[in-house]
Backbone as numpy.savetxt, mean C-alpha at the origin, in Angstrom:
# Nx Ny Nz CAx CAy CAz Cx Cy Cz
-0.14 -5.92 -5.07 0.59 -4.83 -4.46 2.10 -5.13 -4.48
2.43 -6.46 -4.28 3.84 -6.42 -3.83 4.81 -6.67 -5.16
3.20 -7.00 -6.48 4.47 -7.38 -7.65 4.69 -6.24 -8.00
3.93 -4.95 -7.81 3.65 -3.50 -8.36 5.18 -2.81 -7.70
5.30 -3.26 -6.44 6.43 -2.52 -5.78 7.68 -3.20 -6.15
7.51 -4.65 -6.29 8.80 -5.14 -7.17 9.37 -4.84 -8.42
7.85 -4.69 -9.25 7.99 -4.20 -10.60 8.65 -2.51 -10.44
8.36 -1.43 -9.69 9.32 -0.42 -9.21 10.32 -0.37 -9.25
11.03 -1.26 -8.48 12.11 -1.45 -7.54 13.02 -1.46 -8.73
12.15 -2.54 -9.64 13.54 -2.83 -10.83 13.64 -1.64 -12.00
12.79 -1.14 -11.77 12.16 -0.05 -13.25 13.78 1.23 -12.68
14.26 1.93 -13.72 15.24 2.94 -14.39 15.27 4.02 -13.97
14.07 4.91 -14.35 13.71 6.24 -14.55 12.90 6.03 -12.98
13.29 7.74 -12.29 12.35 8.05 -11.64 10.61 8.10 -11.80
10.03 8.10 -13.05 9.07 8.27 -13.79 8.21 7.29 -13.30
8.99 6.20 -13.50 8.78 4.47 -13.77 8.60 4.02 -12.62
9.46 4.43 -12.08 9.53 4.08 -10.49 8.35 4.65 -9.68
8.03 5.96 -9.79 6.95 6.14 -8.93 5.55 5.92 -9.71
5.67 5.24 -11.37 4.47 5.02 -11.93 3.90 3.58 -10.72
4.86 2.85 -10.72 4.34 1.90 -10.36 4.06 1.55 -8.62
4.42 2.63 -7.96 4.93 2.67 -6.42 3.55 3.30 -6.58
2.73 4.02 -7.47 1.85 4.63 -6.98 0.37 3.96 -7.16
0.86 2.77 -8.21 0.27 1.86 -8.06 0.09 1.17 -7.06
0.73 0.57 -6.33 1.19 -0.04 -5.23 0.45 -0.11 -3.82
0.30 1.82 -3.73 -0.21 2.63 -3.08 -1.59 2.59 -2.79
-2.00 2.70 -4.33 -3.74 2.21 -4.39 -4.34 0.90 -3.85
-3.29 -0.05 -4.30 -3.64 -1.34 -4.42 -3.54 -1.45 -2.30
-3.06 -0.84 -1.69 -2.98 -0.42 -0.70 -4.42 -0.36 -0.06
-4.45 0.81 -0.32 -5.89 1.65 0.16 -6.97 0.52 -0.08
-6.76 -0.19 -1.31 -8.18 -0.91 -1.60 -8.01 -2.01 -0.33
-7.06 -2.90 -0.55 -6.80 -3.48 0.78 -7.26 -2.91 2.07
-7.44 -1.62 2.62 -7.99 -0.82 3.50 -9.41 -0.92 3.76
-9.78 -0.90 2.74 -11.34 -1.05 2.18 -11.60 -2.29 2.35
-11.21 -3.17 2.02 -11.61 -4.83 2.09 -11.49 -4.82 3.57
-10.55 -4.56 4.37 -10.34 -4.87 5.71 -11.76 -4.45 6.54
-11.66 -2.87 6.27 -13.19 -2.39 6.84 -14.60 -3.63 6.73
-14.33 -3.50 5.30 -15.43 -4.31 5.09 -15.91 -5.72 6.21
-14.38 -6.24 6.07 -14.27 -7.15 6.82 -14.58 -7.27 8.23
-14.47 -6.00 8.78 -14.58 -5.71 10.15 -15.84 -5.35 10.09
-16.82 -4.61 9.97 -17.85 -4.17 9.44 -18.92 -5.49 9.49
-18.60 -6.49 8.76 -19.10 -7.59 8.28 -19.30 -8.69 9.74
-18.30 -8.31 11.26 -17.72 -9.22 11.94 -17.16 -10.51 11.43
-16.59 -11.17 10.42 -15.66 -11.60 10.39 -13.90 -11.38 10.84
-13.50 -10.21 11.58 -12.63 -10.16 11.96 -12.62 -10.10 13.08
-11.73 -10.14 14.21 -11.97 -9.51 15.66 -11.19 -8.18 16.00
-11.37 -7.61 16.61 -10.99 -6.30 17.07 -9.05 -6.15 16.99
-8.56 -6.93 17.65 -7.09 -7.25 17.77 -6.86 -7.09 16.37
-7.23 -8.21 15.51 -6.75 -8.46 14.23 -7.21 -7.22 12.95
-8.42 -6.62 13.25 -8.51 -5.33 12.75 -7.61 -4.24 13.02
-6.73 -4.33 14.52 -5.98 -3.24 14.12 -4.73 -3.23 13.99
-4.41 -4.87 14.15 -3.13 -4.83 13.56 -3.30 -4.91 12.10
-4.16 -5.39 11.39 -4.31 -5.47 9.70 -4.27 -3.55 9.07
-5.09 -3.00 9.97 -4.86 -1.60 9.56 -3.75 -0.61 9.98
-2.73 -1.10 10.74 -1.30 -0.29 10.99 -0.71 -1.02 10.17
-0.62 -2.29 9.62 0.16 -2.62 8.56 0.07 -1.46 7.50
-1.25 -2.03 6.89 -1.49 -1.21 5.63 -1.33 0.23 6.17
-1.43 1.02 7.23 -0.76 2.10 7.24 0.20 2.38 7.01
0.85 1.98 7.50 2.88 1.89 7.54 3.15 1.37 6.08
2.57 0.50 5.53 2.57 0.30 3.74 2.67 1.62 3.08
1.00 2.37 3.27 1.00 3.38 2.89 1.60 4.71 2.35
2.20 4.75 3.84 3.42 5.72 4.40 4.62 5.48 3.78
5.22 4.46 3.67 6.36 4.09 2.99 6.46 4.12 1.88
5.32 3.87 0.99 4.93 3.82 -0.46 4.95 5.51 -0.72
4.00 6.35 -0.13 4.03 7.96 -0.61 5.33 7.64 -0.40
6.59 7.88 0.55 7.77 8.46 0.82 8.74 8.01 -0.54
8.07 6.88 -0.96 9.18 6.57 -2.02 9.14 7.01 -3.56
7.30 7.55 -3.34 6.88 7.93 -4.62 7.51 9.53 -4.68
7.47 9.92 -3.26 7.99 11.40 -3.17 9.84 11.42 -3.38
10.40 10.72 -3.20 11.89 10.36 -3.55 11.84 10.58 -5.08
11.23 9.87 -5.80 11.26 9.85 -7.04 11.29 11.23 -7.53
10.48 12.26 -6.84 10.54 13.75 -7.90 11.73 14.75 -7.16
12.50 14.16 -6.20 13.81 14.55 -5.78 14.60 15.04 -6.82
């Protein structure tokens, strides 16, 4: 996720930029999915499930906003 948003950051074209931010994005969500799992599984505890899932929210969120900048 974070080389996807670096690899962005440096990329030219708006194009480029949200090719890879939207990558980023996914790589996101799947992270979302592993977490569940994780919680699901009880290997996590309650606390740490929901701070792991407002992260990746707020990831989320920030990632659309920048992919949506791009078609500005």
């Amino acid at each position: 996720m974070s080389g996807n948003i670096a690899e962005g950051a440096g990329r030219r074209t708006p194009a480029d930029k949200a090719h890879f931010f939207t990558i980023a994005r996914g790589s996101a969500t799947e992270c979302a999915g592993v977490l569940e799992l994780l919680a699901a599984r009880g290997f996590l505890t309650s606390p740490t499930h929901r701070h792991g899932r407002g992260l990746l929210i707020r990831i989320v969120q920030m990632l659309t906003r920048l992919i949506a900048r791009q078609g500005s």
